[in-house]
Amino acid sequence: MDNILEVSHISKSFKDHTIIKDLNFTVKEGDFFSILGPSGCGKTTLLRMIAGFLEPTSGKVFIRGEDMAGIPPNKRPVNIVFQSLALFPMMNVKENIAFGLRRRKFKKQEINDKVSSMLERVGLAGYEKKSVTQLSGGQRQRVAIARSLVLEPSILLLDEPLGALDRKLREHMKIELKLLQAEIGTTFIYITHDQSEALVMSNQVAVMNNGNFDQLDIPKNLYKFPSTSFVAGFVGETNKFSITTEAIGGNEIIIKTKNGWRLNKQCNNAESYKYLFIRPESVILKPEKRLQDISRFTIRVKTILFDGSDTKISALVEDTEEIMLISLPQNAQFEDVVVGDEIEAAVHHDDLKCYKE
Ligand code: ATP
């Protein structure tokens, strides 16, 4: 697939405050591409430059190979859906969706056909005459998306569009949006601070930190092979330890955590590291004797956290003050774990993720 968007060496400063720093990336046609990052990292600023509401301080945006410099938002082949949705409350569903088509002077019959087909696609056929004020949050969301998609943009930009919905509806809309995008095939660029939204919906996710991307990858790799400690801490649940390390020959290091836990790890580069991350589900409880390339330790169960589908324990590691969150496998063997139990545990060396900074 060809690149539909190329962002080339883009920077943006407000006065002497640089928000985006020499950012480079491409998006392929048909991608569901998410930009994931904490509040204030520059996501909206980046989106506004792609849409044309802001000019970059330096660098360029190309859409389908065309330089967008100086091209105003309404002349770019993109459309944007905001968190606020910005629907017109005095108009009904059909009028809201038809608004942009009317402004572009489409003929009446063509407008009717396009609106009907779009309503069908977003599952709102028959809602034409309803006032948008009478719709549920999820339905309003779909009207806002339909209103943007009916103009057939090459790229649809979505700025935290599920942010205002309650949790249950957000879960539902995540799946709906993913299905809708797959069906229509328009390239979506979606910004969010919610890692679960980004992982579930996208085929490419860029994790943004301080005005640049730390990692651009498929969701599975972000989770399994985070390239920086920021990504390891931001994407998914994890245990983070401040550590010092010592090389002891061969490719082995000793890791010492701040609170006194010591463990060994085999690694390709026996260098010095500052942080250790361990995913709750990568802790093996009651490891078999024959398992190799693992670090063994004991844990003492402190609390048991049950949240319906999942059970986790928080435990003290060895005789230290180090606390670790561990997912309990859905396995009858662990059903009778109680507070105070001392249990053998281990982590595979590959699952001990060490970072220098
Ligand atoms: P959020 O998720 O909270 O919306 P974000 O990642 O989208 O955050 P931006 O809205 O891009 O972040 O803002 C990044 C930084 O740029 C913030 O510190 C913000 O205060 C600053 N900023 C944004 N627009 C302007 C502006 N017009 N003038 C000055 N500073 C601005």
Coordinates of C-alpha atoms and ligand atoms in Angstrom, one line a residue:
M1 CA 0.0 0.0 0.0
D2 CA 1.2 3.5 -0.7
N3 CA 1.8 6.2 1.9
I4 CA -1.2 8.5 2.1
L5 CA 0.5 10.9 4.6
E6 CA 4.1 11.9 5.1
V7 CA 5.1 14.1 7.9
S8 CA 8.7 15.3 7.3
H9 CA 10.9 16.9 9.9
I10 CA 8.1 18.8 11.4
S11 CA 8.6 21.1 14.4
K12 CA 6.2 23.5 16.1
S13 CA 7.1 26.1 18.7
F14 CA 4.8 28.6 20.5
K15 CA 7.1 31.5 21.3
D16 CA 10.2 29.8 22.7
H17 CA 8.4 26.7 23.8
T18 CA 9.0 23.8 21.4
I19 CA 6.0 21.4 21.4
I20 CA 6.8 19.1 18.4
K21 CA 10.4 18.3 17.8
D22 CA 11.7 17.2 14.3
L23 CA 9.0 14.5 13.9
N24 CA 9.1 12.2 10.9
F25 CA 6.6 9.5 10.0
T26 CA 4.4 8.1 7.3
V27 CA 0.9 6.6 7.3
K28 CA -0.2 4.0 4.7
E29 CA -3.4 4.2 2.8
G30 CA -6.2 2.4 4.7
D31 CA -4.4 2.3 8.1
F32 CA -6.1 2.8 11.4
F33 CA -3.2 4.8 12.8
S34 CA -3.3 6.0 16.5
I35 CA -1.2 8.6 18.2
L36 CA -1.1 7.7 21.8
G37 CA 0.3 9.8 24.5
P38 CA -0.3 11.6 27.8
S39 CA -2.0 14.9 28.1
G40 CA 0.1 17.8 26.9
C41 CA 2.6 15.7 24.8
G42 CA 1.5 17.5 21.6
K43 CA -1.0 15.2 20.0
T44 CA -3.6 17.9 19.2
T45 CA -0.9 20.3 17.9
L46 CA 0.2 17.6 15.5
L47 CA -3.3 16.8 14.3
R48 CA -4.0 20.5 13.8
M49 CA -0.9 20.8 11.6
I50 CA -2.1 17.8 9.5
A51 CA -5.5 19.4 9.2
G52 CA -4.1 22.8 8.3
F53 CA -5.4 24.8 11.3
L54 CA -1.8 25.4 12.3
E55 CA 1.3 25.9 10.2
P56 CA 4.5 24.1 11.3
T57 CA 7.4 26.2 12.5
S58 CA 9.5 24.0 10.2
G59 CA 9.1 20.8 8.2
K60 CA 6.4 19.7 5.8
V61 CA 3.2 17.7 5.5
F62 CA 2.5 15.8 2.3
I63 CA -0.9 14.1 1.5
R64 CA -0.8 11.7 -1.4
G65 CA 2.6 13.2 -2.2
E66 CA 1.3 16.8 -2.4
D67 CA 2.9 19.5 -0.2
M68 CA 0.2 21.0 2.0
A69 CA 2.1 24.2 2.8
G70 CA -0.2 27.2 2.5
I71 CA -3.3 25.0 1.7
P72 CA -6.2 25.9 4.0
P73 CA -8.1 23.3 6.0
N74 CA -11.2 23.3 3.7
K75 CA -9.0 22.6 0.7
R76 CA -7.2 19.6 2.2
P77 CA -8.5 16.1 1.6
V78 CA -9.0 15.6 5.3
N79 CA -11.8 16.0 7.8
I80 CA -11.7 16.1 11.6
V81 CA -14.0 14.8 14.3
F82 CA -13.6 16.5 17.6
Q83 CA -14.3 15.2 21.1
S84 CA -17.0 17.9 21.4
L85 CA -18.5 16.6 18.2
A86 CA -19.7 20.1 17.3
L87 CA -23.1 18.9 15.9
F88 CA -25.6 21.7 15.1
P89 CA -28.3 21.3 17.8
M90 CA -31.0 23.1 15.8
M91 CA -30.7 20.7 12.9
N92 CA -31.9 17.1 12.6
V93 CA -29.7 14.2 11.8
K94 CA -30.0 14.5 8.0
E95 CA -29.4 18.2 8.0
N96 CA -26.3 17.8 10.1
I97 CA -24.9 15.2 7.7
A98 CA -25.9 17.1 4.6
F99 CA -24.4 20.4 5.8
G100 CA -21.0 20.0 4.2
L101 CA -22.5 18.6 1.0
R102 CA -24.8 21.6 0.7
R103 CA -21.9 24.0 1.2
R104 CA -20.1 22.2 -1.6
K105 CA -23.2 22.7 -3.8
F106 CA -24.0 19.1 -4.4
K107 CA -27.4 18.5 -6.1
K108 CA -30.4 17.7 -3.9
Q109 CA -30.8 14.1 -5.2
E110 CA -27.1 13.4 -4.8
I111 CA -27.2 14.8 -1.2
N112 CA -30.2 12.5 -0.4
D113 CA -28.4 9.5 -1.8
K114 CA -25.2 10.1 0.0
V115 CA -26.8 10.9 3.3
S116 CA -29.0 7.7 3.1
S117 CA -26.1 5.5 2.3
M118 CA -23.9 7.0 5.0
L119 CA -26.7 6.6 7.6
E120 CA -27.0 2.9 6.6
R121 CA -23.3 2.5 7.1
V122 CA -23.2 3.9 10.5
G123 CA -26.3 2.0 11.6
L124 CA -28.7 5.0 11.8
A125 CA -31.0 4.3 8.9
G126 CA -34.4 5.8 9.7
Y127 CA -33.0 8.5 12.0
E128 CA -33.0 11.2 9.3
K129 CA -35.7 13.4 10.9
K130 CA -34.6 13.0 14.6
S131 CA -33.2 16.0 16.4
V132 CA -29.6 15.4 17.3
T133 CA -30.5 16.5 20.8
Q134 CA -32.7 13.4 21.2
L135 CA -29.9 11.0 20.4
S136 CA -27.8 8.9 22.8
G137 CA -24.1 9.7 23.2
G138 CA -23.1 6.8 20.9
Q139 CA -25.6 7.8 18.2
R140 CA -24.4 11.4 18.3
Q141 CA -20.9 10.1 17.9
R142 CA -21.9 8.2 14.8
V143 CA -23.7 11.3 13.3
A144 CA -20.5 13.3 13.8
I145 CA -18.4 10.6 12.0
A146 CA -21.0 10.2 9.3
R147 CA -21.0 14.0 8.8
S148 CA -17.2 13.9 8.2
L149 CA -17.1 10.7 6.1
V150 CA -19.9 11.8 3.7
L151 CA -17.4 14.3 2.3
E152 CA -15.2 11.4 1.4
P153 CA -11.9 12.6 2.9
S154 CA -8.7 10.8 2.1
I155 CA -7.9 10.9 5.8
L156 CA -10.3 11.2 8.8
L157 CA -8.7 12.8 11.8
L158 CA -10.3 11.9 15.1
D159 CA -9.3 13.9 18.2
E160 CA -10.2 11.8 21.3
P161 CA -13.8 11.3 19.9
L162 CA -14.8 8.8 22.6
G163 CA -13.5 11.0 25.5
A164 CA -16.9 12.3 26.5
L165 CA -18.7 8.9 26.6
D166 CA -19.1 6.8 29.7
R167 CA -16.9 3.7 30.1
K168 CA -19.4 1.1 28.8
L169 CA -20.3 3.0 25.7
R170 CA -16.7 3.7 25.0
E171 CA -16.0 0.0 25.1
H172 CA -18.8 -0.6 22.6
M173 CA -17.8 2.3 20.3
K174 CA -14.2 1.1 20.2
I175 CA -15.3 -2.0 18.4
E176 CA -17.9 -0.2 16.3
L177 CA -15.3 2.3 15.1
K178 CA -12.8 -0.4 14.2
L179 CA -15.5 -2.3 12.2
L180 CA -16.6 0.8 10.5
Q181 CA -13.1 1.8 9.5
A182 CA -12.4 -1.7 8.2
E183 CA -15.6 -1.6 6.1
I184 CA -15.2 1.8 4.5
G185 CA -11.4 1.6 4.2
T186 CA -10.8 5.4 4.8
T187 CA -7.5 6.1 6.6
F188 CA -8.1 7.0 10.2
I189 CA -5.7 9.0 12.3
Y190 CA -6.9 8.8 15.9
I191 CA -5.5 10.5 18.8
T192 CA -6.0 9.3 22.4
H193 CA -4.4 9.1 25.8
D194 CA -6.2 5.8 26.4
Q195 CA -3.9 2.9 25.6
S196 CA -6.6 0.3 25.5
E197 CA -8.4 2.3 22.7
A198 CA -5.3 2.6 20.7
L199 CA -4.3 -1.1 21.1
V200 CA -7.7 -2.5 20.3
M201 CA -8.6 -0.4 17.3
S202 CA -5.4 0.3 15.4
N203 CA -3.1 -1.5 13.1
Q204 CA -0.3 1.1 13.8
V205 CA 0.2 3.0 17.0
A206 CA 2.7 5.8 17.6
V207 CA 3.5 6.4 21.2
M208 CA 4.2 10.1 21.7
N209 CA 6.4 11.5 24.4
N210 CA 7.4 15.1 24.8
G211 CA 6.8 16.1 21.2
N212 CA 8.2 13.1 19.4
F213 CA 7.4 9.4 18.9
D214 CA 9.2 7.0 21.2
Q215 CA 7.9 4.0 19.1
L216 CA 5.8 3.4 16.1
D217 CA 4.7 -0.2 15.8
I218 CA 1.9 -2.7 15.6
P219 CA 0.0 -2.9 18.9
K220 CA 1.4 -6.4 19.9
N221 CA 5.0 -5.2 19.6
L222 CA 4.4 -2.1 21.7
Y223 CA 3.1 -4.3 24.4
K224 CA 5.7 -7.1 24.1
F225 CA 8.8 -5.2 23.0
P226 CA 8.5 -1.6 24.3
S227 CA 11.6 0.2 23.0
T228 CA 11.8 2.8 25.8
S229 CA 11.0 2.8 29.5
F230 CA 8.4 5.4 28.7
V231 CA 6.5 3.0 26.4
A232 CA 7.0 0.1 28.8
G233 CA 5.4 2.2 31.6
F234 CA 2.7 3.8 29.5
V235 CA 1.3 0.9 27.5
G236 CA -0.3 -1.8 29.6
E237 CA 0.0 -2.7 33.2
T238 CA 3.5 -3.3 34.5
N239 CA 5.7 -3.4 37.6
K240 CA 8.5 -0.8 37.5
F241 CA 11.6 -1.1 39.7
S242 CA 14.5 1.4 40.0
I243 CA 17.6 -0.7 39.8
T244 CA 21.4 -0.8 39.6
T245 CA 23.1 -3.6 37.7
E246 CA 26.5 -5.3 37.8
A247 CA 28.1 -7.4 35.1
I248 CA 29.4 -10.7 36.4
G249 CA 31.1 -12.2 33.4
G250 CA 29.7 -14.0 30.4
N251 CA 26.5 -12.3 29.5
E252 CA 25.1 -12.3 33.0
I253 CA 24.2 -9.3 35.2
I254 CA 23.0 -9.0 38.7
I255 CA 20.1 -6.7 39.2
K256 CA 19.6 -5.0 42.5
T257 CA 16.4 -3.1 43.1
K258 CA 16.1 0.0 45.3
N259 CA 14.4 -2.0 48.0
G260 CA 17.0 -4.8 48.2
W261 CA 15.7 -7.6 45.8
R262 CA 18.6 -9.2 43.9
L263 CA 18.2 -11.4 40.8
N264 CA 20.3 -12.6 37.9
K265 CA 19.6 -12.1 34.2
Q266 CA 21.2 -13.3 31.0
C267 CA 21.3 -10.7 28.4
N268 CA 23.0 -9.9 25.1
N269 CA 24.5 -6.6 26.3
A270 CA 25.7 -6.8 29.9
E271 CA 25.5 -3.1 30.4
S272 CA 24.3 -0.8 33.2
Y273 CA 20.6 -0.3 33.5
K274 CA 18.4 2.0 35.5
Y275 CA 14.9 0.5 35.3
L276 CA 13.4 -3.0 35.3
F277 CA 9.8 -3.7 34.1
I278 CA 7.9 -6.9 34.7
R279 CA 4.4 -7.5 33.3
P280 CA 2.0 -8.9 35.9
E281 CA 1.2 -11.8 33.6
S282 CA 4.8 -12.8 32.9
V283 CA 5.3 -13.9 36.5
I284 CA 5.2 -17.7 36.6
L285 CA 3.8 -19.1 39.9
K286 CA 5.1 -22.5 41.1
P287 CA 7.6 -22.9 38.3
E288 CA 8.6 -26.4 37.4
K289 CA 12.1 -27.5 38.3
R290 CA 13.1 -28.2 34.7
L291 CA 12.4 -24.6 33.5
Q292 CA 15.5 -22.8 32.3
D293 CA 16.6 -19.2 31.6
I294 CA 14.4 -18.0 34.4
S295 CA 15.1 -16.0 37.6
R296 CA 13.5 -17.7 40.6
F297 CA 12.3 -16.0 43.8
T298 CA 9.6 -16.3 46.4
I299 CA 6.7 -14.0 47.0
R300 CA 4.4 -13.5 50.0
V301 CA 0.8 -12.6 49.1
K302 CA -0.3 -9.3 50.5
T303 CA -3.7 -8.6 48.9
I304 CA -5.9 -10.4 46.4
L305 CA -7.6 -8.1 43.9
F306 CA -10.6 -9.6 42.2
D307 CA -12.3 -7.5 39.4
G308 CA -14.6 -9.9 37.7
S309 CA -12.8 -11.3 34.7
D310 CA -9.4 -11.1 36.3
T311 CA -7.7 -11.8 39.6
K312 CA -4.4 -10.2 40.6
I313 CA -2.4 -10.4 43.7
S314 CA 0.0 -7.9 45.1
A315 CA 2.9 -9.5 46.9
L316 CA 6.1 -8.8 48.6
V317 CA 9.2 -10.1 46.8
E318 CA 11.6 -12.3 48.9
D319 CA 12.3 -10.7 52.2
T320 CA 12.3 -7.2 50.8
E321 CA 9.9 -4.3 50.8
E322 CA 9.5 -4.6 47.0
I323 CA 5.9 -5.0 45.9
M324 CA 4.9 -6.8 42.8
L325 CA 1.5 -7.1 41.0
I326 CA 1.0 -10.6 39.6
S327 CA -1.9 -11.9 37.4
L328 CA -3.2 -15.2 38.7
P329 CA -3.6 -17.6 35.8
Q330 CA -7.2 -18.8 35.3
N331 CA -6.3 -22.1 36.7
A332 CA -7.9 -24.1 39.5
Q333 CA -4.4 -24.6 41.0
F334 CA -4.4 -21.0 42.2
E335 CA -8.0 -20.8 43.4
D336 CA -7.1 -21.4 47.0
V337 CA -4.3 -18.7 47.2
V338 CA -4.9 -16.7 50.4
V339 CA -3.3 -13.6 51.9
G340 CA 0.0 -14.6 53.7
D341 CA 0.8 -17.5 51.4
E342 CA 4.5 -17.9 50.4
I343 CA 4.7 -19.1 46.8
E344 CA 7.7 -20.0 44.6
A345 CA 7.7 -17.7 41.5
A346 CA 9.9 -16.9 38.5
V347 CA 10.2 -14.7 35.5
H348 CA 11.8 -15.7 32.2
H349 CA 15.0 -13.7 31.4
D350 CA 13.4 -12.3 28.3
D351 CA 10.5 -10.9 30.4
L352 CA 12.8 -9.0 32.6
K353 CA 12.9 -5.8 30.6
C354 CA 15.8 -3.5 31.5
Y355 CA 16.3 0.1 30.3
K356 CA 19.1 2.5 30.7
E357 CA 17.0 5.6 31.1
Ligands
ATP1 P1 -4.4 16.7 25.6 O1 -4.5 15.2 25.5 O2 -4.6 17.2 27.0 O3 -5.4 17.4 24.6 P2 -2.2 17.0 23.8 O4 -1.2 15.9 23.8 O5 -3.2 17.0 22.7 O6 -2.9 17.1 25.2 P3 -1.6 19.7 22.9 O7 -3.0 20.2 23.0 O8 -1.0 19.4 21.5 O9 -1.4 18.4 23.8 O10 -0.6 20.7 23.7 C1 0.8 20.5 23.8 C2 1.4 21.7 24.5 O11 1.3 22.8 23.7 C3 0.7 22.1 25.8 O12 1.7 22.4 26.8 C4 -0.1 23.3 25.4 O13 -0.3 24.2 26.5 C5 0.8 23.9 24.4 N1 0.0 24.7 23.4 C6 -1.0 24.2 22.5 N2 -1.5 25.2 21.8 C7 -0.9 26.3 22.1 C8 -1.0 27.7 21.7 N3 -1.8 28.1 20.7 N4 -0.1 28.6 22.3 C9 0.7 28.2 23.2 N5 0.9 26.9 23.7 C10 0.1 26.0 23.2

